[in-house]
PDB file of C-alpha atoms in Angstrom:
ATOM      1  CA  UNK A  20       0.000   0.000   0.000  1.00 84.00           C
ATOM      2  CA  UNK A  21       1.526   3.573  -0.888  1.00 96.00           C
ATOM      3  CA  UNK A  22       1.005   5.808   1.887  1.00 96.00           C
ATOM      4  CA  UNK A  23       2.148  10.197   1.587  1.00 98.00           C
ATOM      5  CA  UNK A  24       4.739  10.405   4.637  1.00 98.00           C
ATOM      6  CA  UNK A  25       5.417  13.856   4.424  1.00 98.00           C
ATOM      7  CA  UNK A  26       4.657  17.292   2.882  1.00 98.00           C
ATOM      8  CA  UNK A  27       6.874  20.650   2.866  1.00 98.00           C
ATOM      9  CA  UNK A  28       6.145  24.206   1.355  1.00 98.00           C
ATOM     10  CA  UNK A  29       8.661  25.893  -0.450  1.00 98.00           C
ATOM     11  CA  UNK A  30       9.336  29.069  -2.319  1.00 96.00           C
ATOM     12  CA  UNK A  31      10.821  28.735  -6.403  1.00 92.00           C
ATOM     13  CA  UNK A  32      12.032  32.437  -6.546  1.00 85.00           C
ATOM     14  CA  UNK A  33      15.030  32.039  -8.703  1.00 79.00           C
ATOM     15  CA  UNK A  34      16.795  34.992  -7.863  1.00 75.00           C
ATOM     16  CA  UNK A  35      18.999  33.246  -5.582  1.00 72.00           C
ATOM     17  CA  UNK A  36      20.013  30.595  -8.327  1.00 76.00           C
ATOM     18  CA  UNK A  37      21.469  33.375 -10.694  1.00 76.00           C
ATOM     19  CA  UNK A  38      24.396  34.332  -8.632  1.00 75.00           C
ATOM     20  CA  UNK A  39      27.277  31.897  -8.410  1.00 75.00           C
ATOM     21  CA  UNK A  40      27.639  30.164  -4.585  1.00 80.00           C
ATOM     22  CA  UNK A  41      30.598  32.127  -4.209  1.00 82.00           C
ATOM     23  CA  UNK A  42      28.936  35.699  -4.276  1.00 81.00           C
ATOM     24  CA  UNK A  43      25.849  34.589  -1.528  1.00 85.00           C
ATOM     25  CA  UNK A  44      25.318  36.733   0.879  1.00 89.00           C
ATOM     26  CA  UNK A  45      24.368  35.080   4.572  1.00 92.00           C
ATOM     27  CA  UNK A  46      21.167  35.356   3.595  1.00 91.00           C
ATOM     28  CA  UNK A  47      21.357  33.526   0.645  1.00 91.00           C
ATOM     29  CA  UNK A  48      23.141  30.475   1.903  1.00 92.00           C
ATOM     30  CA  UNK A  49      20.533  30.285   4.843  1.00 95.00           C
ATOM     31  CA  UNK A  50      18.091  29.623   1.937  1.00 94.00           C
ATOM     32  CA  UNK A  51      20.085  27.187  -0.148  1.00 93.00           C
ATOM     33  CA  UNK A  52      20.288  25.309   3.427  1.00 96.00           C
ATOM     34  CA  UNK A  53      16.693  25.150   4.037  1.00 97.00           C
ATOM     35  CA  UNK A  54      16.579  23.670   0.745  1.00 96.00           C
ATOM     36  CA  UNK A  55      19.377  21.214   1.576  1.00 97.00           C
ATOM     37  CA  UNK A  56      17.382  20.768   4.815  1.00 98.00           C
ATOM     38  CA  UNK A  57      14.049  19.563   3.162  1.00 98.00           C
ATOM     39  CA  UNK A  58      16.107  17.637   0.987  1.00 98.00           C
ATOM     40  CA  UNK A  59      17.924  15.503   3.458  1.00 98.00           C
ATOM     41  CA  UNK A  60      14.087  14.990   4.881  1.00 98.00           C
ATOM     42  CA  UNK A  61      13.006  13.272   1.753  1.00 98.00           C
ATOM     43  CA  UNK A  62      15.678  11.263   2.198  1.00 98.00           C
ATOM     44  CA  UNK A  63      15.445  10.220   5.623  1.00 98.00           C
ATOM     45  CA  UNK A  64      11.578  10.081   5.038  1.00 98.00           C
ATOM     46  CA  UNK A  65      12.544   7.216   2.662  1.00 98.00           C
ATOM     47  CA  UNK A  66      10.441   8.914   0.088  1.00 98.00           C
ATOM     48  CA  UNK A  67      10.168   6.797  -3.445  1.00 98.00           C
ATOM     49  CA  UNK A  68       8.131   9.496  -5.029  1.00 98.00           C
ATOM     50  CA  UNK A  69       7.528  13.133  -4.954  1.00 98.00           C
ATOM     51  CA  UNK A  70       4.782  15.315  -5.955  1.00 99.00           C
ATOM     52  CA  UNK A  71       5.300  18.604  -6.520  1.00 98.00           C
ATOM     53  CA  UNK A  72       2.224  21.167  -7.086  1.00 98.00           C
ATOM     54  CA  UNK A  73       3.341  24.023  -8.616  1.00 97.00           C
ATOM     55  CA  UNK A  74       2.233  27.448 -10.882  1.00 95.00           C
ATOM     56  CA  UNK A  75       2.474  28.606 -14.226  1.00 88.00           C
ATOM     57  CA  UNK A  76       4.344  31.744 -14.936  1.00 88.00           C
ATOM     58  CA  UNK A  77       2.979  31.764 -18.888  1.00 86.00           C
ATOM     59  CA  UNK A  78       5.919  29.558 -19.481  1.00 85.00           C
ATOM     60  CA  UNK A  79       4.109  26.045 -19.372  1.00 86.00           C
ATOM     61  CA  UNK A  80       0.875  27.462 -20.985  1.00 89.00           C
ATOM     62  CA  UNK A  81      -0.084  30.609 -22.992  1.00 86.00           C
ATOM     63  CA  UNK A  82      -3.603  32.245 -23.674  1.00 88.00           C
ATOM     64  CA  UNK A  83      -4.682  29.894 -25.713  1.00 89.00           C
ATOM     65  CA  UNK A  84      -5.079  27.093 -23.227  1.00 92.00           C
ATOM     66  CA  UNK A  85      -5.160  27.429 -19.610  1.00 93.00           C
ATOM     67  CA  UNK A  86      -6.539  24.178 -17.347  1.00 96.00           C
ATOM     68  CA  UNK A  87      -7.278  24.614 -13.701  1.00 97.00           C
ATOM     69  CA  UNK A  88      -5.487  21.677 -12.820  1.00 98.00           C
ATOM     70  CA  UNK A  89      -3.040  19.346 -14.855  1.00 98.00           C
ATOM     71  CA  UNK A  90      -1.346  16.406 -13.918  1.00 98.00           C
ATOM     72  CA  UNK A  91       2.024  15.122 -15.923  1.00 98.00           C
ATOM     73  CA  UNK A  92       1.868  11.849 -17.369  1.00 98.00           C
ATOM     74  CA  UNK A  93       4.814  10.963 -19.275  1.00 98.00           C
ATOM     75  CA  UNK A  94       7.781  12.506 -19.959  1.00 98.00           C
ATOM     76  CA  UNK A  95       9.147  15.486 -17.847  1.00 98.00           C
ATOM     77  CA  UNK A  96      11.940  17.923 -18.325  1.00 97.00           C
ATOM     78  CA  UNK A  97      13.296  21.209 -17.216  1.00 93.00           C
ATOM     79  CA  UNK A  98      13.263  23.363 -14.989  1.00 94.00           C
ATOM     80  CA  UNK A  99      13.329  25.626 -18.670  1.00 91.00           C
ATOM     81  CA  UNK A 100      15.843  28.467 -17.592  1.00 90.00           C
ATOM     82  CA  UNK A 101      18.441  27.989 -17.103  1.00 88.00           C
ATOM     83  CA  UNK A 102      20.129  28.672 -13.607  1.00 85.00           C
ATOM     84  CA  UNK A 103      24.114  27.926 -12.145  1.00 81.00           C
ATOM     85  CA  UNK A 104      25.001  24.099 -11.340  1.00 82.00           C
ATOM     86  CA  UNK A 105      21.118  23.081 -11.904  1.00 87.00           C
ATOM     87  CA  UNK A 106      19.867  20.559 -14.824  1.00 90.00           C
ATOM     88  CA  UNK A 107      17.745  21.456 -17.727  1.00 93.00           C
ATOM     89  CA  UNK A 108      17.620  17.587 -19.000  1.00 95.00           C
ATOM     90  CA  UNK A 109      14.859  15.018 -18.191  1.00 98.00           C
ATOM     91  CA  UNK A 110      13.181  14.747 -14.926  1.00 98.00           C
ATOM     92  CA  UNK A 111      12.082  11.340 -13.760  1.00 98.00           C
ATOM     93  CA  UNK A 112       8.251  10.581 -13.484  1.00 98.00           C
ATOM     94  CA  UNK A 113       6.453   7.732 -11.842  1.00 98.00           C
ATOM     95  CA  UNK A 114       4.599   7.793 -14.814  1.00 98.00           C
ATOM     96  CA  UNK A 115       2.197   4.552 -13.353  1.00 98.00           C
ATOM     97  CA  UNK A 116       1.305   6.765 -10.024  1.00 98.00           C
ATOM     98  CA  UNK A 117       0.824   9.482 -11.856  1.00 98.00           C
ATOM     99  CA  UNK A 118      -1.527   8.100 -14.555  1.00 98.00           C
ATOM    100  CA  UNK A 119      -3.678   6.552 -11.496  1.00 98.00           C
ATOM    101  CA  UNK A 120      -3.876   9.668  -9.583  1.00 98.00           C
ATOM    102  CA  UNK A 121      -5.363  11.036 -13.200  1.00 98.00           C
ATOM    103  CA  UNK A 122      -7.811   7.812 -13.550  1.00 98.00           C
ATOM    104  CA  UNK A 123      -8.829   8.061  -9.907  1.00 98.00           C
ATOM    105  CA  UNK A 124      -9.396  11.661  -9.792  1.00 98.00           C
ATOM    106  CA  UNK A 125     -11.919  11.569 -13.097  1.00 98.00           C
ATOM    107  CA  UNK A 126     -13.495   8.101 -11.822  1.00 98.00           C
ATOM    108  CA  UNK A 127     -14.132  10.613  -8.763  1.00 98.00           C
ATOM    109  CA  UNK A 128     -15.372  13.755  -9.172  1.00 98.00           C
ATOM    110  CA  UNK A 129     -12.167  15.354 -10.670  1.00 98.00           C
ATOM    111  CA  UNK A 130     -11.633  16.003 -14.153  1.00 97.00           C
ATOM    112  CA  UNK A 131      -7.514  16.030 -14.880  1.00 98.00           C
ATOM    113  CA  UNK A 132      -6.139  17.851 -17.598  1.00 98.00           C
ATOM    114  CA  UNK A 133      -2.924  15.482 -18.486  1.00 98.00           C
ATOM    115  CA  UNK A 134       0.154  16.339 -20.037  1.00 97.00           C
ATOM    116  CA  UNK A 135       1.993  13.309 -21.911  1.00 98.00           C
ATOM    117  CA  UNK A 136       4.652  15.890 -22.427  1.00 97.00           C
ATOM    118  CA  UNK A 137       6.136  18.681 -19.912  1.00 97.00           C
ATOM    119  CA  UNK A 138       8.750  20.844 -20.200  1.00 96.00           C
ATOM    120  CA  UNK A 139       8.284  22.663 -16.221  1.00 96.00           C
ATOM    121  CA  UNK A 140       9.523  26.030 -15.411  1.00 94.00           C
ATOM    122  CA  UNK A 141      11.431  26.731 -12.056  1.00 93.00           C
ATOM    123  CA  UNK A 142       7.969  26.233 -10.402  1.00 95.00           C
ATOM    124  CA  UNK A 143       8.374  22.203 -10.010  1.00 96.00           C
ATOM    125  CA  UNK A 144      11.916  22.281 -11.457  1.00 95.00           C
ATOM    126  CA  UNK A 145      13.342  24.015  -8.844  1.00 93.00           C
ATOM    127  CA  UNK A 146      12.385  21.678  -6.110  1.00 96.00           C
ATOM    128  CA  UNK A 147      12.776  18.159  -8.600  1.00 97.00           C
ATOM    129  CA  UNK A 148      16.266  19.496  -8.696  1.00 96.00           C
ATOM    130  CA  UNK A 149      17.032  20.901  -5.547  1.00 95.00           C
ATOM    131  CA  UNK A 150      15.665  18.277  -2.879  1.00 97.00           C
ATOM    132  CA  UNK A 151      13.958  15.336  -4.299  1.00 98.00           C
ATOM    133  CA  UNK A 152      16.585  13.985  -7.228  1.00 98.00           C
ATOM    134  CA  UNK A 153      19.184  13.839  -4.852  1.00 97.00           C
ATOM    135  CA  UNK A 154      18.023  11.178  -2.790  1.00 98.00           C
ATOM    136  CA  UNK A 155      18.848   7.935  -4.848  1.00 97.00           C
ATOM    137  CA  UNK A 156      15.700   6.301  -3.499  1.00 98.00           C
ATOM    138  CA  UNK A 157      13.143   8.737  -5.291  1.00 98.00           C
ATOM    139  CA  UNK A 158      12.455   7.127  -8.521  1.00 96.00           C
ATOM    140  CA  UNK A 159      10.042   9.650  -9.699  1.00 98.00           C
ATOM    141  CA  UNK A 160       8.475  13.472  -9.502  1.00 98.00           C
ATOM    142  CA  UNK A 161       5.472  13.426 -10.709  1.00 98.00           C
ATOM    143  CA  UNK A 162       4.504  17.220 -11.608  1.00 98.00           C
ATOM    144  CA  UNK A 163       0.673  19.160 -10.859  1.00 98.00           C
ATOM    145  CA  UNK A 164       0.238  22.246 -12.601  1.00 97.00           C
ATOM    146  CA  UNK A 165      -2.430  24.324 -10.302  1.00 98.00           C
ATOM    147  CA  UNK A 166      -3.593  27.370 -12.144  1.00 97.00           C
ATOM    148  CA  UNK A 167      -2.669  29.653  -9.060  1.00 96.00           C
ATOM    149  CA  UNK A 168      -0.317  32.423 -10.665  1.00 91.00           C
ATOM    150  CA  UNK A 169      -2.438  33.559 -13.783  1.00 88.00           C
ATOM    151  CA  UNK A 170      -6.370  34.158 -13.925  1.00 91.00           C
ATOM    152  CA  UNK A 171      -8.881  32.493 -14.054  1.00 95.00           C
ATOM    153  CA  UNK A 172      -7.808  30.726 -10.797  1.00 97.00           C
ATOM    154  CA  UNK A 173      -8.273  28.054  -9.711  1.00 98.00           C
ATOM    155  CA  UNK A 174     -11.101  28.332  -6.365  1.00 98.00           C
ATOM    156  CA  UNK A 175      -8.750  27.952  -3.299  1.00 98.00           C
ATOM    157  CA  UNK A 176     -11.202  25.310  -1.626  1.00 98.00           C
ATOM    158  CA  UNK A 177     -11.457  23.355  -4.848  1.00 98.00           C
ATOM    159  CA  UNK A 178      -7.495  23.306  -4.585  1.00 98.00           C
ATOM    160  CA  UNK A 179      -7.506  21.969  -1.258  1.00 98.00           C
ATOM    161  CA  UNK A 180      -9.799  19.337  -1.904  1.00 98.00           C
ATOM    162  CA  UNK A 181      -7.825  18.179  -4.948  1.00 98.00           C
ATOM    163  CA  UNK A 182      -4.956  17.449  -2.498  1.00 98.00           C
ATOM    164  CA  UNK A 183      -7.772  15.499  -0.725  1.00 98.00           C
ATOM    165  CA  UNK A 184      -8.508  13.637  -3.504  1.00 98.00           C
ATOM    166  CA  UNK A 185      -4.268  12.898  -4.255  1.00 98.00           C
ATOM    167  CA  UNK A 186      -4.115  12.009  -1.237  1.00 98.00           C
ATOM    168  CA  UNK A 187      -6.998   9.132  -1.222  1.00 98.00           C
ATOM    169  CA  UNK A 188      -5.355   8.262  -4.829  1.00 98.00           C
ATOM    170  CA  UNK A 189      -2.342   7.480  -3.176  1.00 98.00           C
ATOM    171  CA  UNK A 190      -3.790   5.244  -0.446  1.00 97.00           C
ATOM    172  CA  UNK A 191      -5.493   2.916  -3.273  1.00 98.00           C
ATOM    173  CA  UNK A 192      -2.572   2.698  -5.280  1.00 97.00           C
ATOM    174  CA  UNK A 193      -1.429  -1.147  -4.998  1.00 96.00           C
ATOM    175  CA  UNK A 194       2.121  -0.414  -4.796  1.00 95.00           C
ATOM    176  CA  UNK A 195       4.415  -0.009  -2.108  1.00 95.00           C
ATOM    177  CA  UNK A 196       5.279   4.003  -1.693  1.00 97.00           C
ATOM    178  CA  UNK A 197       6.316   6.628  -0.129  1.00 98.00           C
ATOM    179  CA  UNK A 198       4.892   9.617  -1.277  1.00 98.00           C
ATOM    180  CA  UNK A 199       5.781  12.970   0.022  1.00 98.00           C
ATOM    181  CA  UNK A 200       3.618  16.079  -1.711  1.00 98.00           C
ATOM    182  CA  UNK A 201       5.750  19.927  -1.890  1.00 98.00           C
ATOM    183  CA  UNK A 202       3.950  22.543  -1.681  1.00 98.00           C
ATOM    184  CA  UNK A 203       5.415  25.353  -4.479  1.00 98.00           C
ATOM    185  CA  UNK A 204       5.346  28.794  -4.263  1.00 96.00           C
ATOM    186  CA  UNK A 205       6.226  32.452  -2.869  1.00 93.00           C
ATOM    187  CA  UNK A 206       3.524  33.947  -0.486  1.00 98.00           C
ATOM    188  CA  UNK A 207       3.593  37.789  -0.562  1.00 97.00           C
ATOM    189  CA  UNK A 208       4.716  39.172  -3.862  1.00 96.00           C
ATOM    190  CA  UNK A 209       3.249  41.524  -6.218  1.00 95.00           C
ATOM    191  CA  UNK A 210       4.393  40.321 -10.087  1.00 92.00           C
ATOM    192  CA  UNK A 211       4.290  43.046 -12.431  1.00 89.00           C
ATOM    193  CA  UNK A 212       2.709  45.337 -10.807  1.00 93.00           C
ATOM    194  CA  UNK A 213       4.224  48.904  -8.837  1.00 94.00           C
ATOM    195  CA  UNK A 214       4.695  47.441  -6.071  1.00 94.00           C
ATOM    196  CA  UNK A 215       7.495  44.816  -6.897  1.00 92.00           C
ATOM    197  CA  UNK A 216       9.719  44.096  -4.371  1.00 91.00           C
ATOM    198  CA  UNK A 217       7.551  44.945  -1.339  1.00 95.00           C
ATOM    199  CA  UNK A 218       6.686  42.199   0.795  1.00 97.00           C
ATOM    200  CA  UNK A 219       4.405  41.780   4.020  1.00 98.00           C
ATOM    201  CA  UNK A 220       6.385  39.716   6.543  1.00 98.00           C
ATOM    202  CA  UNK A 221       3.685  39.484   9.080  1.00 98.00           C
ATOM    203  CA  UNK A 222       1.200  38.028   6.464  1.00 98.00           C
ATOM    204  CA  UNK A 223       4.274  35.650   5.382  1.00 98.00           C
ATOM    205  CA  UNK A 224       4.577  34.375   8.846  1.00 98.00           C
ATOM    206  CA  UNK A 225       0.631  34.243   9.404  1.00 98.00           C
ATOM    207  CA  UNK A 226       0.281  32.122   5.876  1.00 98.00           C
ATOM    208  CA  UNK A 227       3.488  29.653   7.374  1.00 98.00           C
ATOM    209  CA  UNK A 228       1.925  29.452  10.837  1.00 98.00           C
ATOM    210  CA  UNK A 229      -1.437  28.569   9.572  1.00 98.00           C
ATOM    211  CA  UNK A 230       0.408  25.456   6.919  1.00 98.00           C
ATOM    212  CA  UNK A 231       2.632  23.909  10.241  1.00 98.00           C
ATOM    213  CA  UNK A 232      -0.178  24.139  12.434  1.00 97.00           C
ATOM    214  CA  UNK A 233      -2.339  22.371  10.023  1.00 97.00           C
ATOM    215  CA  UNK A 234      -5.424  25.451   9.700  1.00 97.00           C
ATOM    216  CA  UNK A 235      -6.325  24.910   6.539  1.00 98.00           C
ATOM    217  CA  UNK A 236      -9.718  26.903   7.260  1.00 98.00           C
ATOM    218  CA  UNK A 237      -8.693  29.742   8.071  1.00 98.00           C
ATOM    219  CA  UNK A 238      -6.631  30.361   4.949  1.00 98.00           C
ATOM    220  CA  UNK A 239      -9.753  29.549   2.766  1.00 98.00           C
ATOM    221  CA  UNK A 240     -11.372  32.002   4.611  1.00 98.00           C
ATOM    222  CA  UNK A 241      -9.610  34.269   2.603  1.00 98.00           C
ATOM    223  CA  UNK A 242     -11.369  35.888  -0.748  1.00 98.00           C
ATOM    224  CA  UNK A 243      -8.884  36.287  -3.664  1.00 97.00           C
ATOM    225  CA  UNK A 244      -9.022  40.092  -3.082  1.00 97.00           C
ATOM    226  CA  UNK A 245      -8.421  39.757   0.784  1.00 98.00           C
ATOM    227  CA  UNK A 246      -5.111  37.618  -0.701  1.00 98.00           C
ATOM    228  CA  UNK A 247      -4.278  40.606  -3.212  1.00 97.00           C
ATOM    229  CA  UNK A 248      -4.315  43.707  -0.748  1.00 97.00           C
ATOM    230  CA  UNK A 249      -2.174  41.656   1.454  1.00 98.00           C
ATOM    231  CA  UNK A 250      -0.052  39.174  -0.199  1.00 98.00           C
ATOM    232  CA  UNK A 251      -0.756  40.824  -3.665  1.00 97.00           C
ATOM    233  CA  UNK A 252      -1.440  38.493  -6.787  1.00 96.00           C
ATOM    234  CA  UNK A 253       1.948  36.247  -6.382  1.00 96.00           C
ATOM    235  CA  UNK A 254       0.235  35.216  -3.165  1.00 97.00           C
ATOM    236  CA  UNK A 255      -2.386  33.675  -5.273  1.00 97.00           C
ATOM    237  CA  UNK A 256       0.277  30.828  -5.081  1.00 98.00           C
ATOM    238  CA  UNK A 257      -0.806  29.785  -1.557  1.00 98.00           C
ATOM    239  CA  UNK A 258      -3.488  27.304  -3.391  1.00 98.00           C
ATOM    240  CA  UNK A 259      -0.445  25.031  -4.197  1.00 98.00           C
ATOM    241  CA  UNK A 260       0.372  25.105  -0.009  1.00 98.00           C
ATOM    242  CA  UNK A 261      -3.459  24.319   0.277  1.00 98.00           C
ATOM    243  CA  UNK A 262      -3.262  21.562  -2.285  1.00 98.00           C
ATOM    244  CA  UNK A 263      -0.219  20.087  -0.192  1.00 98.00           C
ATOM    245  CA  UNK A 264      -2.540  20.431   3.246  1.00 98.00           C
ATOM    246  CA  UNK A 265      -4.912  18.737   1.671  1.00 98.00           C
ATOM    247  CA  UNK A 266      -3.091  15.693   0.751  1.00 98.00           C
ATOM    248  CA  UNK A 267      -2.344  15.732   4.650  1.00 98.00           C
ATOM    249  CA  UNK A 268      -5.498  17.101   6.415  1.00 97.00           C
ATOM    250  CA  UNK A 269      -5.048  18.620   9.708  1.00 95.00           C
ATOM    251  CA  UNK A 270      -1.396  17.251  10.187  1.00 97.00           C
ATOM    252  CA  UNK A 271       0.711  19.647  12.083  1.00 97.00           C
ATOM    253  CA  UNK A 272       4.301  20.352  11.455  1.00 97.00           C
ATOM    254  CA  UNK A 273       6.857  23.349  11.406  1.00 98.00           C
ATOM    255  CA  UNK A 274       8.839  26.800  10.371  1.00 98.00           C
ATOM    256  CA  UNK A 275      11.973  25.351   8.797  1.00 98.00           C
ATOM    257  CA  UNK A 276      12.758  28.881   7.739  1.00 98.00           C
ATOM    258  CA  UNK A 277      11.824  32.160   6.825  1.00 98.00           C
ATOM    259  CA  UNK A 278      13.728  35.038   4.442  1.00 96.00           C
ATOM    260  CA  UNK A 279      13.273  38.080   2.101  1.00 94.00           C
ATOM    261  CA  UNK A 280      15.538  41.014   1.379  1.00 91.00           C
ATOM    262  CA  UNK A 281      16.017  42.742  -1.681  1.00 89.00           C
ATOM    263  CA  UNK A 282      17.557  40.219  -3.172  1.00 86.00           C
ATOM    264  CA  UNK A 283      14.046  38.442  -4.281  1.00 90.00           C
ATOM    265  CA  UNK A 284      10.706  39.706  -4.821  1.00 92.00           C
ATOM    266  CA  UNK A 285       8.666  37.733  -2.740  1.00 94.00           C
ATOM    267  CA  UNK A 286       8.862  36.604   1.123  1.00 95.00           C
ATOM    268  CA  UNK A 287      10.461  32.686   1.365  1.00 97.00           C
ATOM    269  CA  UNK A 288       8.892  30.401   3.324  1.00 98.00           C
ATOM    270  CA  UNK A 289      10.005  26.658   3.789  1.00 98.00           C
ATOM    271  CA  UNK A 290       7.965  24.713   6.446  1.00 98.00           C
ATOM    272  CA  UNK A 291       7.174  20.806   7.134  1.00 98.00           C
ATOM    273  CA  UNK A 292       3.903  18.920   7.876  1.00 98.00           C
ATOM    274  CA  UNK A 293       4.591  15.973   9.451  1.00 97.00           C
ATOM    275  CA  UNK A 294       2.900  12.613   7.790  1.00 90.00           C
ATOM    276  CA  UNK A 295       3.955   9.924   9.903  1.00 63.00           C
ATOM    277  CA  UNK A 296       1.504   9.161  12.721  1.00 49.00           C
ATOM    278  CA  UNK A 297       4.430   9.194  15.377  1.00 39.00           C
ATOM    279  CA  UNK A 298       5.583  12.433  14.445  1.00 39.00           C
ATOM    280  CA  UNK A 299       2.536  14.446  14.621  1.00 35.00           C
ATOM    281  CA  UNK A 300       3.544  16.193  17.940  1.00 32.00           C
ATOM    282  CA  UNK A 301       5.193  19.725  17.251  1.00 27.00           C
TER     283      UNK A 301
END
């Protein structure tokens, strides 16, 4: 029986991943090790597979075709730009889990859009690359496309059922796994807009106490335009944390870390929910 035995949120700003390791600043390496961190978690987690939920950036999908939700079913590559010491080349995907999450989603209420092809942006890429490919044991990423960074969105609640519905997906899935679900995204950024570069800590940490004490409510409490004034639209991106929740309903975890500076445009947040049974205890 395949079982999800873990779930972290994570931030895929790439402005860190432009500058060469030897120009970080402190605050830059403190983010490349909570990245390491969550990494080495996978591992220990003994994680076969990892699913990471991520956003479009117009990159993956233009005007002409935007789905609310999209699963990857064959072959995956990326992330597509291209960033110091990281690989553009294929990704592994546990193409079998992947195709029955699709099968068991549309036999239940939930109508995937599938992608036999994918070439990801930094979105899932960044986190494939960064914490789950390194640990020899995970055979596969398997890659869900959320339509949380460009309108129409994607309802927030319908998001955190779909985790819901990964999550029971998982459970009836014959094999033996060990699934852990990441959560991709920044919290408060505004993209595009006059306000670039501001970012509203105390929402940040509100958003990151809410995921690692396991409140999904109160965060769909929220209206997309109560997310805007304070997160502004690159906030949207907190339906991808909700999708992760979801997959592990009212678990409880942690703050692995929190950053922003100018530097990046958004405010980084990396915490863990805790899927084990033993280690639901904060």
């Amino acid at each position: 029986m395949a079982n999800i035995v873990g779930g972290f949120t994570m931030p895929h700003e790439p402005g860190v991943f432009y500058m060469p390791k030897e120009k970080w600043n402190d605050a830059q390496k403190r983010v490349r090790a909570a990245y390491d961190h969550i990494g080495n978690r996978i591992g220990e987690l003994g994680a076969t597979s990892v699913i990471v939920i991520g956003a479009d950036h117009y990159v993956l999908f233009g005007p002409s075709c935007l789905p609310s939700y999209l699963i990857g079913i064959g072959d995956v590559s990326g992330p597509y730009e291209r960033f110091p010491d990281i690989s553009q080349g294929s990704i592994p995907n546990n193409t079998a889990l992947a195709l029955h999450i699709a099968q068991y989603g549309r036999t239940h209420g939930f109508d995937w859009a599938v992608a036999k092809t994918l070439r990801v942006d930094h979105s899932i890429g960044v986190p494939a690359r960064l914490c789950a490919l390194p640990n020899a044991d995970v055979k596969g990423v398997v890659p869900v496309y959320l339509a949380s960074g460009v309108e129409p969105l994607l309802p927030m609640r319908r998001a955190y059922e779909l985790g819901r519905m990964i999550r029971l997906a998982v459970e009836a899935w014959p094999e033996d796994e060990r699934v852990v679900v990441i959560g991709s995204g920044g919290i408060s950024h505004w993209v595009g807009l006059p306000e670039m570069g501001k970012v509203n800590e105390t929402f940040d940490r509100w958003v990151l106490g809410c995921v690692s004490s396991g409140n999904a409510e109160a965060m769909l409490k929220l209206s997309d335009a109560e997310v805007f004034e304070q997160g502004g639209n690159g906030a949207w991106e907190i339906r991808n944390f909700l999708c992760m929740m979801g997959a592990l309903p009212g678990h409880q975890g942690r703050v692995i870390a929190y950053e922003h500076g100018p530097q990046w445009v958004t405010g980084l947040g990396f915490a863990e929910v805790f899927g084990e049974p033993e280690m639901t205890a904060v």
